[in-house]
Short mmCIF file of C-alpha atoms and ligand atoms in Angstrom, two decimals:
data_model
loop_
_atom_site.label_atom_id
_atom_site.label_comp_id
_atom_site.label_asym_id
_atom_site.label_seq_id
_atom_site.Cartn_x
_atom_site.Cartn_y
_atom_site.Cartn_z
CA UNK A 19 -59.07 104.19 18.33
CA UNK A 20 -60.95 100.87 18.11
CA UNK A 21 -60.65 99.54 14.56
CA UNK A 22 -62.45 96.27 15.28
CA UNK A 23 -65.89 97.13 13.83
CA UNK A 24 -64.32 98.53 10.63
CA UNK A 25 -62.08 95.50 10.20
CA UNK A 26 -64.89 92.99 10.97
CA UNK A 27 -66.87 94.55 8.14
CA UNK A 28 -63.79 94.43 5.87
CA UNK A 29 -63.14 90.76 6.73
CA UNK A 30 -66.67 89.73 5.78
CA UNK A 31 -66.46 91.75 2.52
CA UNK A 32 -63.15 90.08 1.62
CA UNK A 33 -64.33 86.55 2.43
CA UNK A 34 -67.66 86.96 0.62
CA UNK A 35 -65.95 88.45 -2.48
CA UNK A 36 -63.84 85.63 -3.93
CA UNK A 37 -64.19 87.04 -7.49
CA UNK A 38 -64.78 90.51 -9.05
CA UNK A 39 -68.37 89.41 -9.78
CA UNK A 40 -69.03 88.74 -6.09
CA UNK A 41 -67.30 91.99 -5.05
CA UNK A 42 -69.48 94.02 -7.44
CA UNK A 43 -72.64 92.30 -6.16
CA UNK A 44 -71.64 93.09 -2.56
CA UNK A 45 -70.97 96.74 -3.45
CA UNK A 46 -74.36 96.97 -5.19
CA UNK A 47 -76.10 95.47 -2.14
CA UNK A 48 -74.41 97.92 0.22
CA UNK A 49 -75.24 100.97 -1.90
CA UNK A 50 -78.83 99.83 -2.33
CA UNK A 51 -79.12 99.57 1.47
CA UNK A 52 -77.75 103.12 1.71
CA UNK A 53 -80.56 104.39 -0.53
CA UNK A 54 -78.73 104.46 -3.87
CA UNK A 55 -80.83 103.79 -6.97
CA UNK A 56 -79.83 101.06 -9.44
CA UNK A 57 -79.50 102.10 -13.12
CA UNK A 58 -79.22 99.93 -16.25
CA UNK A 59 -76.83 100.96 -19.03
CA UNK A 60 -79.30 99.86 -21.72
CA UNK A 61 -82.11 102.08 -20.46
CA UNK A 62 -82.73 105.84 -20.40
CA UNK A 63 -82.02 107.55 -17.06
CA UNK A 64 -83.89 110.19 -15.11
CA UNK A 65 -81.32 111.68 -12.73
CA UNK A 66 -82.17 114.10 -9.91
CA UNK A 67 -79.88 116.19 -7.74
CA UNK A 68 -79.61 115.02 -4.15
CA UNK A 69 -79.75 111.32 -5.08
CA UNK A 70 -77.21 108.51 -5.38
CA UNK A 71 -77.07 106.02 -8.26
CA UNK A 72 -75.09 102.91 -9.24
CA UNK A 73 -74.69 100.69 -12.30
CA UNK A 74 -72.51 97.75 -13.28
CA UNK A 75 -70.88 96.56 -16.48
CA UNK A 76 -70.26 92.88 -17.34
CA UNK A 77 -70.74 91.95 -13.64
CA UNK A 78 -67.11 92.94 -12.92
CA UNK A 79 -67.12 96.75 -12.69
CA UNK A 80 -69.35 99.21 -10.87
CA UNK A 81 -69.77 102.99 -10.97
CA UNK A 82 -71.71 104.81 -8.25
CA UNK A 83 -72.28 108.54 -7.95
CA UNK A 84 -74.18 111.20 -6.08
CA UNK A 85 -75.45 114.33 -7.85
CA UNK A 86 -75.06 116.83 -5.02
CA UNK A 87 -78.08 118.96 -4.14
CA UNK A 88 -75.83 121.99 -3.53
CA UNK A 89 -73.57 121.70 -6.60
CA UNK A 90 -73.94 121.98 -10.35
CA UNK A 91 -72.35 119.29 -12.53
CA UNK A 92 -69.88 121.88 -13.91
CA UNK A 93 -68.42 122.14 -10.41
CA UNK A 94 -67.00 118.67 -11.02
CA UNK A 95 -66.83 115.42 -9.06
CA UNK A 96 -64.73 114.13 -6.18
CA UNK A 97 -63.84 110.80 -7.75
CA UNK A 98 -62.51 107.59 -6.22
CA UNK A 99 -61.20 104.61 -8.22
CA UNK A 100 -60.04 101.10 -7.33
CA UNK A 101 -60.00 97.67 -8.99
CA UNK A 102 -62.07 94.58 -8.27
CA UNK A 103 -59.74 91.84 -9.61
CA UNK A 104 -56.79 90.07 -8.01
CA UNK A 105 -54.17 87.71 -9.45
CA UNK A 106 -55.36 84.10 -9.30
CA UNK A 107 -55.85 80.84 -11.23
CA UNK A 108 -58.69 80.70 -13.76
CA UNK A 109 -60.25 77.40 -14.87
CA UNK A 110 -59.84 76.57 -18.58
CA UNK A 111 -62.99 76.01 -20.70
CA UNK A 112 -62.36 72.30 -21.23
CA UNK A 113 -61.22 71.88 -17.69
CA UNK A 114 -60.92 68.18 -17.01
CA UNK A 115 -57.54 66.47 -16.95
CA UNK A 116 -57.39 62.76 -16.08
CA UNK A 117 -54.10 61.32 -14.86
CA UNK A 118 -54.28 57.74 -13.54
CA UNK A 119 -57.14 57.64 -11.04
CA UNK A 120 -57.06 61.40 -10.51
CA UNK A 121 -59.24 64.18 -11.87
CA UNK A 122 -57.56 67.58 -12.15
CA UNK A 123 -58.59 70.94 -13.59
CA UNK A 124 -56.59 72.87 -16.19
CA UNK A 125 -55.84 76.43 -15.12
CA UNK A 126 -54.46 79.64 -16.63
CA UNK A 127 -52.65 82.20 -14.51
CA UNK A 128 -54.70 85.41 -14.22
CA UNK A 129 -52.51 88.51 -13.73
CA UNK A 130 -49.07 88.67 -12.13
CA UNK A 131 -49.57 85.97 -9.48
CA UNK A 132 -46.85 84.97 -7.06
CA UNK A 133 -47.30 81.24 -7.73
CA UNK A 134 -45.39 79.39 -4.98
CA UNK A 135 -47.94 80.31 -2.25
CA UNK A 136 -50.72 78.53 -4.21
CA UNK A 137 -49.28 75.11 -3.37
CA UNK A 138 -50.62 73.05 -0.43
CA UNK A 139 -53.52 75.40 0.21
CA UNK A 140 -57.18 74.48 0.71
CA UNK A 141 -58.64 76.05 -2.42
CA UNK A 142 -62.24 76.66 -3.33
CA UNK A 143 -63.89 77.70 -6.59
CA UNK A 144 -66.15 80.62 -7.44
CA UNK A 145 -67.25 82.64 -10.44
CA UNK A 146 -69.94 83.10 -13.06
CA UNK A 147 -71.69 80.37 -15.07
CA UNK A 148 -73.75 80.85 -18.25
CA UNK A 149 -76.52 78.32 -18.92
CA UNK A 150 -79.15 77.53 -21.54
CA UNK A 151 -82.37 77.48 -19.55
CA UNK A 152 -85.26 75.09 -20.22
CA UNK A 153 -87.23 77.99 -21.76
CA UNK A 154 -84.38 78.69 -24.21
CA UNK A 155 -83.13 81.85 -22.46
CA UNK A 156 -79.55 82.38 -21.37
CA UNK A 157 -79.17 82.36 -17.58
CA UNK A 158 -76.10 83.84 -15.86
CA UNK A 159 -75.42 82.74 -12.26
CA UNK A 160 -72.91 83.54 -9.57
CA UNK A 161 -71.58 80.45 -7.81
CA UNK A 162 -69.26 79.92 -4.87
CA UNK A 163 -68.50 76.38 -3.67
CA UNK A 164 -67.41 77.94 -0.37
CA UNK A 165 -65.54 74.88 0.92
CA UNK A 166 -62.08 73.37 0.49
CA UNK A 167 -62.43 71.60 -2.85
CA UNK A 168 -59.03 71.65 -4.57
CA UNK A 169 -55.34 71.41 -3.70
CA UNK A 170 -52.12 71.81 -5.68
CA UNK A 171 -49.73 69.44 -3.88
CA UNK A 172 -46.03 70.36 -3.89
CA UNK A 173 -43.53 67.81 -5.12
CA UNK A 174 -41.87 66.31 -2.03
CA UNK A 175 -38.38 67.63 -1.26
CA UNK A 176 -37.04 64.07 -1.79
CA UNK A 177 -37.77 64.33 -5.53
CA UNK A 178 -36.28 67.79 -5.89
CA UNK A 179 -33.45 68.45 -3.46
CA UNK A 180 -32.86 71.91 -5.01
CA UNK A 181 -36.48 73.00 -4.60
CA UNK A 182 -35.54 75.63 -1.99
CA UNK A 183 -32.86 77.04 -4.29
CA UNK A 184 -34.47 76.97 -7.73
CA UNK A 185 -38.16 76.12 -7.34
CA UNK A 186 -39.12 76.94 -10.94
CA UNK A 187 -42.87 76.60 -11.57
CA UNK A 188 -44.11 75.55 -15.02
CA UNK A 189 -47.56 77.10 -15.38
CA UNK A 190 -48.91 74.39 -17.70
CA UNK A 191 -47.48 71.35 -15.94
CA UNK A 192 -47.22 72.13 -12.22
CA UNK A 193 -50.40 74.07 -11.45
CA UNK A 194 -53.47 71.91 -12.30
CA UNK A 195 -55.20 71.38 -8.94
CA UNK A 196 -56.47 68.00 -7.77
CA UNK A 197 -60.28 67.77 -7.74
CA UNK A 198 -61.17 64.11 -7.28
CA UNK A 199 -60.12 60.47 -7.48
CA UNK A 200 -61.79 57.33 -8.76
CA UNK A 201 -61.74 54.73 -6.03
CA UNK A 202 -64.81 52.76 -7.09
CA UNK A 203 -64.57 53.38 -10.83
CA UNK A 204 -66.68 56.52 -10.44
CA UNK A 205 -65.42 60.03 -11.15
CA UNK A 206 -67.55 63.15 -10.94
CA UNK A 207 -67.40 65.32 -14.03
CA UNK A 208 -66.82 69.04 -13.62
CA UNK A 209 -70.01 70.10 -15.41
CA UNK A 210 -72.18 67.95 -13.11
CA UNK A 211 -70.48 69.51 -10.08
CA UNK A 212 -71.12 73.02 -11.43
CA UNK A 213 -74.75 72.18 -12.17
CA UNK A 214 -75.29 70.82 -8.66
CA UNK A 215 -73.74 73.97 -7.20
CA UNK A 216 -76.03 76.23 -9.28
CA UNK A 217 -79.04 74.26 -8.10
CA UNK A 218 -77.92 74.48 -4.50
CA UNK A 219 -77.43 78.26 -4.62
CA UNK A 220 -80.28 79.13 -7.01
CA UNK A 221 -83.15 76.80 -6.12
CA UNK A 222 -85.45 77.99 -8.91
CA UNK A 223 -82.88 77.67 -11.71
CA UNK A 224 -84.28 75.47 -14.46
CA UNK A 225 -81.02 74.79 -16.28
CA UNK A 226 -80.97 72.68 -19.45
CA UNK A 227 -77.24 72.91 -20.14
CA UNK A 228 -74.10 74.72 -19.00
CA UNK A 229 -72.61 76.65 -21.92
CA UNK A 230 -69.61 78.52 -20.49
CA UNK A 231 -68.10 79.91 -17.30
CA UNK A 232 -65.56 82.27 -15.71
CA UNK A 233 -64.45 80.24 -12.69
CA UNK A 234 -61.52 81.06 -10.42
CA UNK A 235 -59.65 79.19 -7.69
CA UNK A 236 -59.35 81.00 -4.37
CA UNK A 237 -57.83 80.36 -0.97
CA UNK A 238 -60.48 79.14 1.47
CA UNK A 239 -58.90 80.73 4.52
CA UNK A 240 -60.66 83.55 6.29
CA UNK A 241 -58.98 86.93 6.85
CA UNK A 242 -57.28 87.08 10.25
CA UNK A 243 -55.33 89.31 12.57
CA UNK A 244 -51.70 88.36 13.13
CA UNK A 245 -49.01 89.85 15.38
CA UNK A 246 -48.55 89.86 19.18
CA UNK A 247 -51.01 92.76 19.51
CA UNK A 248 -53.19 91.90 16.50
CA UNK A 249 -51.41 94.72 14.72
CA UNK A 250 -51.45 93.06 11.28
CA UNK A 251 -54.13 91.77 8.92
CA UNK A 252 -53.56 88.73 6.72
CA UNK A 253 -55.98 87.93 3.86
CA UNK A 254 -56.43 87.09 0.21
CA UNK A 255 -57.27 89.91 -2.25
CA UNK A 256 -56.27 92.85 -0.03
CA UNK A 257 -55.00 94.20 -3.37
CA UNK A 258 -57.39 95.74 -4.15
CA UNK A 259 -60.62 94.82 -2.38
CA UNK A 260 -59.33 96.73 0.64
CA UNK A 261 -59.68 99.92 -1.47
CA UNK A 262 -63.02 98.90 -3.08
CA UNK A 263 -64.40 98.33 0.44
CA UNK A 264 -63.13 101.72 1.68
CA UNK A 265 -64.59 103.43 -1.40
CA UNK A 266 -67.93 101.64 -0.96
CA UNK A 267 -68.22 102.67 2.72
CA UNK A 268 -67.10 106.25 2.07
CA UNK A 269 -69.55 106.72 -0.80
CA UNK A 270 -72.41 105.07 1.11
CA UNK A 271 -71.89 107.54 3.97
CA UNK A 272 -71.27 110.63 1.82
CA UNK A 273 -73.67 113.52 2.27
CA UNK A 274 -76.00 114.04 -0.65
CA UNK A 275 -75.04 117.72 -1.04
CA UNK A 276 -71.82 117.22 -3.04
CA UNK A 277 -70.91 115.58 -6.35
CA UNK A 278 -69.02 112.36 -5.70
CA UNK A 279 -68.26 109.25 -7.77
CA UNK A 280 -66.73 105.79 -7.24
CA UNK A 281 -65.37 103.62 -10.09
CA UNK A 282 -64.38 100.04 -9.28
CA UNK A 283 -62.86 98.65 -12.49
CA UNK A 284 -62.11 95.06 -13.48
CA UNK A 285 -59.02 93.67 -15.26
CA UNK A 286 -56.36 95.94 -13.72
CA UNK A 287 -54.13 92.95 -13.10
CA UNK A 288 -53.85 92.18 -16.80
CA UNK A 289 -53.61 95.70 -18.18
CA UNK A 290 -57.15 97.22 -17.89
CA UNK A 291 -57.99 96.81 -21.60
CA UNK A 292 -61.55 95.47 -21.55
CA UNK A 293 -65.12 96.80 -21.57
CA UNK A 294 -65.12 96.74 -17.76
CA UNK A 295 -61.48 97.81 -17.32
CA UNK A 296 -60.13 101.33 -16.74
CA UNK A 297 -58.99 101.46 -20.39
CA UNK A 298 -62.57 100.75 -21.49
CA UNK A 299 -65.35 103.23 -22.10
CA UNK A 300 -67.38 102.66 -18.92
CA UNK A 301 -66.47 105.80 -16.98
CA UNK A 302 -66.43 108.08 -20.06
CA UNK A 303 -69.83 106.85 -21.12
CA UNK A 304 -71.37 107.33 -17.66
CA UNK A 305 -69.98 110.89 -17.49
CA UNK A 306 -71.34 111.58 -21.00
CA UNK A 307 -74.79 110.59 -19.81
CA UNK A 308 -74.62 112.57 -16.55
CA UNK A 309 -73.38 115.72 -18.34
CA UNK A 310 -74.64 115.60 -21.91
CA UNK A 311 -73.20 118.94 -23.09
CA UNK A 312 -69.53 118.41 -24.15
CA UNK A 313 -68.37 121.84 -22.96
CA UNK A 314 -70.04 121.42 -19.57
CA UNK A 315 -68.45 117.97 -19.28
CA UNK A 316 -64.99 119.34 -20.03
CA UNK A 317 -65.46 122.11 -17.45
CA UNK A 318 -66.66 119.48 -14.95
CA UNK A 319 -63.58 117.32 -15.55
CA UNK A 320 -61.28 120.32 -15.12
CA UNK A 321 -62.97 120.97 -11.76
CA UNK A 322 -62.82 117.30 -10.70
CA UNK A 323 -60.19 115.42 -8.76
CA UNK A 324 -59.51 111.67 -8.80
CA UNK A 325 -58.10 109.70 -5.90
CA UNK A 326 -56.95 106.42 -7.45
CA UNK A 327 -56.55 103.76 -4.74
CA UNK A 328 -54.37 100.68 -5.02
CA UNK A 329 -52.14 99.07 -2.39
CA UNK A 330 -48.57 100.30 -1.92
CA UNK A 331 -45.39 98.38 -1.08
CA UNK A 332 -44.30 98.55 2.54
CA UNK A 333 -40.61 97.97 3.30
CA UNK A 334 -40.04 94.23 3.91
CA UNK A 335 -37.78 93.74 6.97
CA UNK A 336 -36.01 90.75 5.32
CA UNK A 337 -35.36 92.66 2.09
CA UNK A 338 -34.45 96.18 3.13
CA UNK A 339 -32.03 96.36 0.18
CA UNK A 340 -35.09 96.47 -2.14
CA UNK A 341 -36.27 99.90 -1.03
CA UNK A 342 -35.20 103.52 -1.34
CA UNK A 343 -34.14 104.35 2.22
CA UNK A 344 -35.59 107.87 2.10
CA UNK A 345 -39.02 106.48 1.16
CA UNK A 346 -39.33 103.64 3.66
CA UNK A 347 -43.02 102.74 3.94
CA UNK A 348 -44.37 101.09 7.09
CA UNK A 349 -47.60 99.29 7.91
CA UNK A 350 -49.94 101.17 10.28
CA UNK A 351 -48.37 104.54 9.40
CA UNK A 352 -51.05 106.01 7.17
CA UNK A 353 -52.04 106.04 3.49
CA UNK A 354 -49.23 106.11 0.94
CA UNK A 355 -48.92 108.70 -1.84
CA UNK A 356 -47.21 106.97 -4.80
CA UNK A 357 -44.95 108.89 -7.18
CA UNK A 358 -42.95 107.93 -10.25
CA UNK A 359 -40.94 110.21 -12.56
CA UNK A 360 -42.07 108.20 -15.60
CA UNK A 361 -45.81 108.46 -14.88
CA UNK A 362 -46.30 104.85 -13.78
CA UNK A 363 -48.32 106.66 -11.12
CA UNK A 364 -50.40 109.71 -12.05
CA UNK A 365 -49.41 111.74 -8.99
CA UNK A 366 -47.70 115.09 -9.59
CA UNK A 367 -46.72 117.85 -7.20
CA UNK A 368 -50.14 119.53 -7.39
CA UNK A 369 -52.19 116.36 -6.85
CA UNK A 370 -49.86 115.21 -4.04
CA UNK A 371 -50.24 118.61 -2.36
CA UNK A 372 -54.04 118.47 -2.63
CA UNK A 373 -54.11 115.02 -1.06
CA UNK A 374 -51.77 116.14 1.73
CA UNK A 375 -54.21 118.96 2.50
CA UNK A 376 -57.09 116.44 2.58
CA UNK A 377 -55.06 114.27 4.98
CA UNK A 378 -54.40 117.30 7.20
CA UNK A 379 -58.14 117.98 7.34
CA UNK A 380 -58.71 114.30 8.22
CA UNK A 381 -55.89 114.32 10.83
CA UNK A 382 -54.16 111.47 9.01
CA UNK A 383 -50.44 111.58 8.22
CA UNK A 384 -49.61 110.23 4.74
CA UNK A 385 -46.39 108.48 3.63
CA UNK A 386 -44.62 108.91 0.25
CA UNK A 387 -43.39 106.04 -1.91
CA UNK A 388 -41.06 105.92 -4.87
CA UNK A 389 -39.49 102.73 -6.23
CA UNK A 390 -35.73 102.29 -6.01
CA UNK A 391 -34.21 103.93 -9.10
CA UNK A 392 -32.57 100.65 -10.16
CA UNK A 393 -35.85 98.66 -10.11
CA UNK A 394 -38.79 98.95 -12.55
CA UNK A 395 -41.96 100.45 -11.07
CA UNK A 396 -45.42 98.84 -11.20
CA UNK A 397 -48.47 100.80 -12.30
CA UNK A 398 -52.20 101.05 -11.67
CA UNK A 399 -55.43 102.54 -13.00
CA UNK A 400 -54.52 106.13 -12.01
CA UNK A 401 -52.42 107.02 -15.08
CA UNK A 402 -54.89 105.31 -17.46
CA UNK A 403 -57.90 107.18 -16.07
CA UNK A 404 -56.00 110.49 -15.88
CA UNK A 405 -54.98 110.13 -19.54
CA UNK A 406 -58.46 109.10 -20.74
CA UNK A 407 -60.36 111.83 -18.93
CA UNK A 408 -57.76 114.56 -18.48
CA UNK A 409 -58.65 114.66 -14.80
CA UNK A 410 -56.17 115.69 -12.09
CA UNK A 411 -55.22 112.49 -10.23
CA UNK A 412 -53.32 111.27 -7.21
CA UNK A 413 -52.31 107.61 -6.79
CA UNK A 414 -52.50 106.45 -3.21
CA UNK A 415 -53.02 103.19 -1.30
CA UNK A 416 -52.74 101.24 1.92
CA UNK A 417 -49.28 99.91 2.76
CA UNK A 418 -48.98 96.16 2.24
CA UNK A 419 -46.56 93.24 2.19
CA UNK A 420 -46.52 90.20 -0.13
CA UNK A 421 -48.47 91.95 -2.89
CA UNK A 422 -49.92 89.42 -5.40
CA UNK A 423 -49.40 86.48 -3.06
CA UNK A 424 -52.41 84.26 -2.32
CA UNK A 425 -52.25 85.79 1.17
CA UNK A 426 -51.25 89.45 1.58
CA UNK A 427 -50.64 91.56 4.68
CA UNK A 428 -51.46 95.04 5.83
CA UNK A 429 -51.57 96.91 9.13
CA UNK A 430 -54.67 96.64 11.33
CA UNK A 431 -55.01 100.45 11.20
CA UNK A 432 -54.32 100.88 7.48
CA UNK A 433 -57.76 100.15 5.99
CA UNK A 434 -59.42 102.48 8.48
CA UNK A 435 -56.87 105.27 7.92
CA UNK A 436 -57.37 104.99 4.15
CA UNK A 437 -61.13 105.20 4.59
CA UNK A 438 -60.85 108.15 6.97
CA UNK A 439 -58.79 110.11 4.42
CA UNK A 440 -61.17 109.45 1.52
CA UNK A 441 -64.26 110.15 3.62
CA UNK A 442 -62.76 113.58 4.24
CA UNK A 443 -61.94 113.95 0.52
CA UNK A 444 -65.62 113.41 -0.36
CA UNK A 445 -66.57 116.44 1.72
CA UNK A 446 -63.43 118.53 1.13
CA UNK A 447 -62.93 121.66 -0.96
CA UNK A 448 -59.13 121.16 -0.97
CA UNK A 449 -58.99 120.37 -4.72
CA UNK A 450 -60.65 123.73 -5.47
CA UNK A 451 -58.42 125.94 -3.34
CA UNK A 452 -55.56 126.37 -5.82
CA UNK A 453 -53.91 129.56 -7.00
CA UNK A 454 -51.51 128.67 -9.79
CA UNK A 455 -48.81 131.38 -9.88
CA UNK A 456 -47.03 129.60 -12.78
CA UNK A 457 -49.79 130.94 -15.06
CA UNK A 458 -49.79 134.63 -15.96
ZN1 ZN B 505 -53.66 96.47 -7.32
#
């Protein structure tokens, strides 16, 4: 199998999506090109069977769905979910820090970042800027400096001989990146830089004043293959744009005969509690508007199935003591079904079995992950969505290494295998073929 075209498309999605806002815009663009119709949450909708639709909330989350021509809403939806955000450094509102001749930017840590890999990288800046326009309106713009702009230099080993042993990172003191230096008495100010960038990217913008922004640092290094046979992929934000990309492609290709839905939520990395997060009302409210009758909606949810996608931990060859030997996950060995006795993942025996049947139909062999019993388990949007909606859910994902690093790794076949399994799910009847003998 030649994975190159799939991975080339993934690489350009990853590199052109430095923030959740950019990822959502790219998903919208793709779905629009595939004939989906854009909806606005603050307008009334006219929905027709046989058509695909999409809408966004707060620029950071997107829901897309097809009302199948051959299915009633009560037959339920094949649902996919993923998250658009990744751990990173976010610029503080009053960003400028002046130390000697240097200009630095204050940052907060967004999500559970692995911080050491942020040092000595060529960082760029991207995000969303809100402006008062000359006509008095509020203008909201996406910006991406798209060049190496910032660095966080390490302290030389000579000043900290124990750096390789201890290496503690103080988030307030050690992380502000270097933006500029005054050599001729002149220092650019951050607002002027932002304004120039808006004008470069949005030629017609008539901005009077910048009022606020959500700006994030990101690693300006393109995704790449690594390994003697190009068997690995190395990139920023594989967690979880890899899954958003797979969901976007699968939904774009899905036949218009069946009910399918994709939810890409923001703010998973800090707990999902926001208007655009999985704990928020976005998905409930869209379902309420698709199926207005409460009883019909409940029947639809009982007949639905959710595949919640988020990357899974592969066994790290240098840390084999960190894994449960019976659940050793490998790159390039297929999508991973994630289980946890304490519901940190929503998978149960029924949802795992359904997904295994989907994989069999797709001729993909899945792997099964549980955390070591003496280590705490991470979580994802699966349990939150399952609890909110009461929908049967499986948590799955592509195997990966270095999760939450500035640069993560997966197998060259993993994104494609994930996509192949969910493409099959969107046409499968596997979630409906259940006879529950536990019930009399
Ligand atoms: Zn994730």
